[in-house]
Coordinates of C-alpha atoms and ligand atoms in Angstrom, one line a residue:
M127 CA -8.8 -11.0 -8.3
N128 CA -11.6 -10.1 -10.6
G129 CA -11.3 -6.8 -12.4
G130 CA -9.2 -5.4 -9.8
I131 CA -11.8 -6.5 -7.1
E132 CA -10.6 -9.1 -4.5
T133 CA -13.1 -11.4 -2.8
L134 CA -12.3 -12.6 0.6
R135 CA -14.7 -15.1 2.6
V136 CA -15.7 -15.1 6.3
E137 CA -16.3 -18.9 7.0
L138 CA -19.2 -19.0 9.3
D139 CA -21.3 -21.9 8.0
D140 CA -24.8 -20.8 7.0
R141 CA -23.6 -17.2 7.9
G142 CA -20.7 -16.9 5.9
Y143 CA -20.2 -13.8 3.7
D144 CA -17.8 -12.2 1.2
I145 CA -15.7 -9.2 1.6
L146 CA -15.1 -7.4 -1.7
V147 CA -12.2 -5.0 -1.6
G148 CA -11.3 -2.7 -4.7
H149 CA -12.1 0.6 -6.7
G150 CA -15.6 1.4 -7.7
L151 CA -17.6 -0.9 -5.6
I152 CA -20.0 1.8 -4.4
A153 CA -21.1 2.3 -8.0
A154 CA -21.5 -1.3 -8.6
A155 CA -23.2 -2.0 -5.2
G156 CA -26.5 -2.8 -6.9
Q157 CA -25.4 -5.7 -8.9
H158 CA -23.6 -7.3 -6.0
I159 CA -26.4 -6.9 -3.5
R160 CA -29.3 -8.0 -5.8
P161 CA -28.5 -11.7 -5.7
L162 CA -28.6 -11.6 -1.9
M163 CA -31.9 -10.1 -1.8
R164 CA -35.1 -11.9 -0.9
R165 CA -37.1 -8.8 -1.5
K166 CA -35.9 -6.2 -3.8
Q167 CA -36.1 -3.4 -1.2
A168 CA -33.1 -1.6 0.5
I169 CA -33.0 1.1 3.0
V170 CA -29.8 2.9 3.0
V171 CA -28.5 4.3 6.2
T172 CA -25.7 6.8 6.0
D173 CA -24.6 10.2 7.6
K174 CA -24.8 13.6 6.3
T175 CA -21.2 14.1 5.5
I176 CA -21.1 10.7 3.6
A177 CA -24.2 11.3 1.9
S178 CA -23.1 14.5 0.3
L179 CA -20.0 12.7 -1.1
H180 CA -21.0 9.1 -1.8
L181 CA -24.7 8.5 -1.7
R182 CA -25.5 9.4 -5.4
P183 CA -23.5 6.6 -7.1
L184 CA -25.0 4.1 -4.7
L185 CA -28.6 5.1 -5.4
D186 CA -27.9 5.0 -9.1
S187 CA -26.5 1.6 -8.9
L188 CA -29.6 0.4 -7.0
D189 CA -31.9 1.9 -9.6
A190 CA -29.9 0.2 -12.2
A191 CA -30.4 -3.1 -10.4
E192 CA -34.1 -2.3 -10.1
I193 CA -34.0 -2.3 -6.4
V194 CA -36.6 -0.2 -4.7
H195 CA -34.8 2.1 -1.9
H196 CA -35.3 4.6 0.7
T197 CA -32.6 6.7 2.3
I198 CA -32.2 7.6 6.0
V199 CA -29.6 10.3 6.8
L200 CA -28.2 10.5 10.4
P201 CA -26.0 13.3 11.8
P202 CA -22.3 12.7 11.7
G203 CA -20.4 11.7 14.8
E204 CA -20.2 9.4 17.8
G205 CA -23.0 11.2 19.4
T206 CA -25.2 9.4 16.8
K207 CA -24.6 6.0 18.4
D208 CA -27.1 6.7 21.2
L209 CA -30.5 5.3 22.3
A210 CA -32.4 8.3 21.2
H211 CA -31.0 8.2 17.5
F212 CA -31.4 4.4 17.7
G213 CA -35.1 4.8 18.5
R214 CA -35.7 7.3 15.7
L215 CA -33.6 5.2 13.2
V216 CA -35.8 2.0 13.8
D217 CA -39.0 4.0 13.5
D218 CA -37.9 5.4 10.3
V219 CA -37.0 2.1 9.0
L220 CA -40.2 0.6 10.1
A221 CA -42.2 3.6 8.4
C222 CA -40.7 2.2 5.0
N223 CA -43.1 -0.6 5.3
I224 CA -40.3 -3.4 5.8
E225 CA -40.5 -7.0 5.7
R226 CA -37.9 -9.6 6.9
G227 CA -36.7 -9.9 3.4
T228 CA -35.8 -6.1 3.4
M229 CA -32.0 -5.3 3.2
L230 CA -30.4 -2.6 5.3
V231 CA -27.4 -0.9 3.7
A232 CA -24.9 0.8 6.0
L233 CA -23.0 3.5 3.9
G234 CA -20.4 5.0 6.2
G235 CA -17.9 4.7 9.0
G236 CA -17.9 2.6 12.0
V237 CA -20.7 4.9 13.7
V238 CA -23.1 4.2 10.7
G239 CA -22.0 0.5 10.6
D240 CA -22.4 -0.1 14.3
I241 CA -25.9 1.6 14.7
C242 CA -27.2 0.3 11.5
G243 CA -25.9 -3.2 12.2
F244 CA -27.6 -3.3 15.6
A245 CA -30.9 -2.0 14.0
A246 CA -30.6 -4.9 11.5
A247 CA -29.9 -7.3 14.4
T248 CA -33.1 -6.3 16.3
L249 CA -35.7 -5.0 13.7
L250 CA -38.3 -7.9 13.2
R251 CA -35.9 -10.0 15.2
G252 CA -33.2 -9.8 12.5
I253 CA -33.3 -8.5 8.8
D254 CA -30.5 -8.7 6.3
F255 CA -27.8 -6.0 6.0
V256 CA -24.8 -4.9 4.0
Q257 CA -21.8 -3.1 5.1
I258 CA -20.3 -0.5 2.7
P259 CA -17.5 1.0 4.9
T260 CA -16.3 4.4 4.0
T261 CA -13.4 4.9 6.5
L262 CA -10.4 3.1 6.7
L263 CA -11.1 2.0 10.2
A264 CA -14.4 0.7 9.2
Q265 CA -12.9 -1.1 6.0
V266 CA -10.2 -3.0 8.0
D267 CA -12.0 -3.5 11.3
S268 CA -15.6 -2.6 12.2
S269 CA -17.4 -3.6 9.1
V270 CA -16.1 -7.2 9.3
G271 CA -16.9 -9.5 12.2
G272 CA -20.5 -8.9 13.2
K273 CA -20.1 -6.8 16.4
T274 CA -22.7 -4.1 16.4
A275 CA -23.5 -1.8 19.2
I276 CA -24.7 1.6 20.5
N277 CA -23.6 3.7 23.5
T278 CA -25.5 4.0 26.7
T279 CA -24.8 6.6 29.5
A280 CA -23.0 3.8 31.3
G281 CA -20.3 3.5 28.6
K282 CA -19.5 2.8 25.0
N283 CA -20.7 -0.1 23.0
L284 CA -22.7 -1.6 25.9
L285 CA -25.7 -2.5 24.0
G286 CA -25.3 -4.5 21.0
A287 CA -25.3 -7.9 19.2
F288 CA -23.2 -10.2 17.3
Y289 CA -24.9 -10.1 14.0
Q290 CA -23.1 -10.8 10.7
P291 CA -23.6 -8.8 7.5
R292 CA -24.5 -10.7 4.3
L293 CA -21.9 -8.8 2.4
V294 CA -19.1 -6.0 2.8
L295 CA -18.2 -3.8 -0.1
A296 CA -14.9 -1.9 0.8
D297 CA -14.5 0.6 -1.9
S298 CA -11.0 2.0 -1.8
G299 CA -12.2 5.0 -4.0
A300 CA -14.3 6.3 -1.0
L301 CA -11.2 6.9 1.0
A302 CA -10.1 9.5 -1.3
T303 CA -12.4 12.2 0.5
L304 CA -11.6 11.0 4.0
P305 CA -9.8 13.7 6.2
R306 CA -6.2 12.8 6.6
R307 CA -6.5 12.5 10.4
E308 CA -9.4 9.8 10.0
L309 CA -7.3 8.0 7.5
L310 CA -4.3 7.8 10.0
A311 CA -6.6 6.6 12.8
G312 CA -7.7 3.9 10.6
Y313 CA -4.1 3.1 9.7
A314 CA -3.3 2.4 13.4
E315 CA -5.8 -0.7 13.2
T316 CA -3.8 -1.9 10.0
V317 CA -0.5 -1.8 11.9
K318 CA -2.3 -3.7 14.8
Y319 CA -2.7 -6.9 12.5
G320 CA 1.0 -6.8 11.7
L321 CA 1.9 -6.2 15.3
I322 CA -0.4 -9.2 16.7
A323 CA 0.1 -11.9 14.0
D324 CA 2.2 -11.0 10.9
A325 CA 5.6 -9.8 11.2
G326 CA 6.1 -9.7 7.4
F327 CA 3.2 -7.6 7.0
F328 CA 4.6 -5.1 9.7
D329 CA 7.9 -5.1 7.7
W330 CA 6.0 -4.1 4.6
L331 CA 4.1 -1.5 6.3
D332 CA 7.3 -0.2 7.9
A333 CA 8.7 0.1 4.3
E334 CA 5.5 1.3 2.3
S335 CA 3.4 3.2 4.8
D336 CA 3.9 6.5 2.8
K337 CA 2.2 4.8 -0.1
V338 CA -0.7 3.5 1.9
C339 CA -1.2 6.8 3.7
S340 CA -1.1 8.7 0.4
L341 CA -3.6 6.3 -1.1
E342 CA -1.4 4.7 -3.6
P343 CA -4.0 2.2 -5.1
A344 CA -2.0 -0.9 -5.0
A345 CA -0.5 -0.3 -1.5
L346 CA -3.8 0.7 -0.1
N347 CA -5.6 -2.3 -1.5
R348 CA -2.8 -4.6 -0.2
A349 CA -3.1 -3.1 3.3
V350 CA -6.9 -3.4 3.3
I351 CA -7.0 -7.0 2.0
T352 CA -4.4 -8.4 4.3
S353 CA -6.1 -6.6 7.3
C354 CA -9.6 -7.9 6.3
R355 CA -8.1 -11.5 5.5
M356 CA -6.7 -11.6 9.0
K357 CA -9.9 -10.2 10.7
A358 CA -12.0 -12.9 8.6
E359 CA -9.8 -15.6 9.9
I360 CA -9.8 -14.6 13.5
V361 CA -13.7 -14.1 13.3
A362 CA -14.0 -17.5 11.7
A363 CA -12.0 -19.0 14.6
D364 CA -13.6 -17.3 17.4
E365 CA -16.8 -15.4 16.4
R366 CA -18.1 -14.3 19.9
E367 CA -14.8 -13.8 21.6
T368 CA -15.1 -16.9 23.7
G369 CA -11.3 -18.0 23.2
D370 CA -8.1 -15.9 22.9
A371 CA -8.2 -15.5 19.1
R372 CA -10.5 -12.7 18.9
A373 CA -9.3 -11.2 22.1
L374 CA -5.9 -10.5 20.5
L375 CA -7.7 -7.7 18.2
N376 CA -7.9 -5.8 21.5
F377 CA -4.3 -5.3 21.3
G378 CA -3.3 -1.5 22.4
H379 CA -7.1 -1.2 23.3
T380 CA -7.1 -1.7 27.0
F381 CA -4.6 1.3 27.2
G382 CA -6.3 3.1 24.4
H383 CA -9.6 2.7 25.9
A384 CA -8.4 4.4 29.2
L385 CA -6.9 7.3 26.9
E386 CA -10.2 7.6 25.1
A387 CA -12.1 7.7 28.3
E388 CA -9.9 10.3 30.0
T389 CA -10.3 12.5 26.9
G390 CA -14.0 12.2 26.9
F391 CA -14.4 9.8 23.8
G392 CA -14.5 12.8 21.5
D393 CA -12.5 14.8 18.7
A394 CA -9.7 15.5 21.2
L395 CA -8.4 11.9 20.6
L396 CA -9.9 9.6 17.9
H397 CA -10.2 5.8 18.7
G398 CA -7.4 5.0 16.3
E399 CA -5.1 7.6 17.7
A400 CA -5.7 6.2 21.1
V401 CA -4.9 2.5 19.8
A402 CA -1.8 3.8 18.2
L403 CA -0.3 5.2 21.4
G404 CA -1.8 2.3 23.4
M405 CA 0.2 -0.3 21.2
V406 CA 3.3 1.7 22.0
L407 CA 2.5 1.6 25.8
A408 CA 1.7 -2.2 25.4
F409 CA 5.1 -2.7 23.8
D410 CA 6.9 -0.5 26.5
F411 CA 5.0 -2.4 29.4
A412 CA 6.2 -5.7 27.7
V413 CA 9.8 -4.7 27.7
R414 CA 9.5 -3.7 31.4
R415 CA 8.2 -7.1 32.2
G416 CA 11.0 -8.7 30.4
I417 CA 8.5 -10.3 27.7
C418 CA 9.7 -8.4 24.6
T419 CA 12.8 -6.9 23.6
G420 CA 13.6 -3.0 23.6
Q421 CA 14.5 -3.2 19.9
D422 CA 11.1 -4.2 18.8
A423 CA 9.5 -1.6 21.0
T424 CA 11.7 1.0 19.6
R425 CA 10.9 0.0 16.1
V426 CA 7.1 0.1 16.7
R427 CA 7.5 3.6 18.3
R428 CA 9.4 5.0 15.4
H429 CA 6.8 3.6 13.0
I430 CA 3.9 5.1 14.8
E431 CA 5.8 8.3 15.3
A432 CA 6.8 8.6 11.6
T433 CA 3.1 8.4 10.4
G434 CA 2.2 11.4 12.6
L435 CA 0.2 9.4 15.2
P436 CA 0.8 10.0 19.0
T437 CA 3.4 8.0 20.8
E438 CA 3.7 9.9 24.1
L439 CA 1.1 10.6 26.9
R440 CA 2.2 14.1 27.2
E441 CA 1.5 14.6 23.6
I442 CA -2.1 14.2 24.2
G443 CA -2.0 16.0 27.5
L444 CA -2.3 12.8 29.8
G445 CA 1.2 12.8 31.2
G446 CA 1.3 12.5 35.1
R447 CA -2.3 11.0 35.4
P448 CA -1.5 7.4 36.4
D449 CA -4.4 7.0 38.7
A450 CA -7.0 8.4 36.3
L451 CA -5.8 6.0 33.7
L452 CA -5.6 3.0 35.9
A453 CA -9.1 3.6 37.2
H454 CA -10.3 3.4 33.5
M455 CA -8.5 0.4 32.8
G456 CA -10.0 -1.3 35.8
K457 CA -13.4 -0.5 34.4
D458 CA -12.7 -1.8 31.0
K459 CA -14.8 -4.8 29.9
K460 CA -11.8 -6.9 29.8
V461 CA -11.1 -7.3 33.5
R462 CA -12.0 -10.5 35.2
D463 CA -11.8 -11.1 39.0
G464 CA -10.0 -7.9 39.7
R465 CA -7.1 -8.6 37.6
I466 CA -6.4 -6.5 34.6
T467 CA -6.2 -8.5 31.1
L468 CA -3.9 -6.9 28.8
I469 CA -3.0 -8.1 25.2
L470 CA 0.9 -8.0 25.3
P471 CA 3.5 -8.6 22.5
R472 CA 6.1 -11.3 22.7
R473 CA 7.8 -9.7 19.7
I474 CA 6.6 -8.0 16.5
G475 CA 4.1 -10.4 15.0
E476 CA 3.2 -12.2 18.1
A477 CA 0.7 -11.2 20.9
F478 CA -0.8 -13.2 23.7
V479 CA -3.5 -12.7 26.4
M480 CA -2.2 -11.7 29.9
R481 CA -4.9 -12.2 32.4
D482 CA -3.1 -11.2 35.6
A483 CA -1.3 -7.9 35.1
S484 CA -0.8 -6.3 38.6
A485 CA -2.5 -2.8 39.1
A486 CA 0.4 -1.7 41.0
D487 CA 3.0 -2.5 38.4
L488 CA 0.8 -0.8 35.8
R489 CA 0.3 2.3 38.0
A490 CA 4.2 2.5 38.5
F491 CA 4.6 1.9 34.7
L492 CA 2.1 4.7 33.7
A493 CA 3.7 7.3 36.2
E494 CA 7.0 6.7 34.6
A495 CA 5.7 6.7 30.9
A496 CA 4.5 10.3 31.4
Ligands
NAD554 N1 -18.1 -3.2 15.4 C1 -16.8 -3.1 15.6 O1 -16.2 -4.2 15.4 C2 -15.9 -2.0 15.7 C3 -14.5 -2.0 15.8 C4 -14.0 -0.6 15.8 C5 -14.6 0.4 16.0 N2 -16.0 0.4 16.0 C6 -16.7 1.7 16.2 O2 -16.5 2.5 15.0 C7 -16.7 3.8 15.4 C8 -15.7 4.6 14.7 O3 -15.7 4.4 13.4 P1 -15.1 5.6 12.4 O4 -13.7 5.7 12.8 O5 -15.3 5.0 11.0 O6 -15.9 6.9 12.7 P2 -17.3 7.5 11.8 O7 -18.1 6.6 11.4 O8 -17.6 8.6 12.9 O9 -16.4 8.4 10.8 C9 -15.4 9.3 11.0 C10 -15.8 10.6 10.2 O10 -15.4 10.6 8.9 C11 -16.6 10.9 8.1 N3 -16.6 10.1 7.0 C12 -16.9 8.9 6.9 N4 -16.5 8.4 5.7 C13 -16.1 9.4 4.9 C14 -15.4 9.7 3.7 N5 -15.4 8.6 2.7 N6 -15.1 10.9 3.2 C15 -15.1 11.9 4.1 N7 -15.7 11.9 5.4 C16 -16.1 10.5 5.8 C17 -17.7 10.7 9.0 O11 -18.9 11.5 8.7 C18 -17.3 11.1 10.4 O12 -17.5 12.4 10.6 C19 -16.7 3.9 16.9 O13 -18.1 4.2 17.4 C20 -16.2 2.5 17.3 O14 -16.9 2.1 18.4 C21 -16.7 -0.7 15.8
ZN555 ZN1 -10.2 -0.4 17.4

């Protein structure tokens, strides 16, 4: 800790980088970014909502650090992560007379981080970029690890690159303006880390979730730091998801992806909400297969329910549609050789990759889950 700011490191040889977590980092961004710059020019990419709330202190800090800057403001929402917006974004960035030493700065949630990161990966065959995540989901997940992507008509995140940022600045102060529903969606990803690899962290969340979700500073920082540390370790061990380590981060996501697809990837069901219910389904399926105890599954369900996140298919209008859900699971990227790959829990704090879940078994499970 340094003045209430915690520094974590993603160890990736010459592409390693720091994640700074704490209060007030947006207003101090210039001083943290400047030493990494080869050319004192930054292009800030953000969305309209975030610009109205958090852009000014960032620009002031760039001025104070004598960094020349331009700002590009995108419309908010998942619809921005498409080829048309990507095309306009790279044209707008190129119009700023950039060189390879120019720094792109993504100020926003996962949408801004993903499209800006992909632009950084491809502009001039790769320019530096910094992530300043402003949603809890982006702070604990999307800003760390170097996955960047946009959507195509064929599906989500199908056009992208592994491309690591030079720095991540997770300012807990930014979360004060986040709508509660978005906060809870990000909280689901935090719970995920406890469930896949750290029972003690889950125990702590189970006792302190109210403090985290009401943005009590010490609790919030601990939740973000613990999540980022785990993601950093997993990414360092398996940067490109060639082994099982990074795949575990997809816990709750194969079910979740099916729920998102069936509800149209929109506001009806946020990604984190789908993951929350997906994790409950993964526990229940593991119990059915005799892999995990019913007590653990009940504990997870109760925890997620208590936060206000969904735990039942019928709650989100998806009861009684096992075939539709199974079809989406079959289309998921994590399918190999016609078998459905699932991340399942052995217990709270331990998950594994199951490569041969049978479609018939899953269908029966989804039909009963209602
Ligand atoms: N790259 C990865 O590893 C990875 C991982 C998980 C998710 N993702 C991607 O992340 C995206 C979802 O990210 P998200 O949940 O952050 O959504 P988002 O970026 O759409 O942000 C959610 C909403 O909150 C608003 N917002 C952001 N910060 C705010 C703040 N501080 N105060 C008030 N409003 C604020 C945004 O304008 C937006 O309307 C998806 O596209 C998903 O595919 C990527
Ligand atoms: Zn996720």
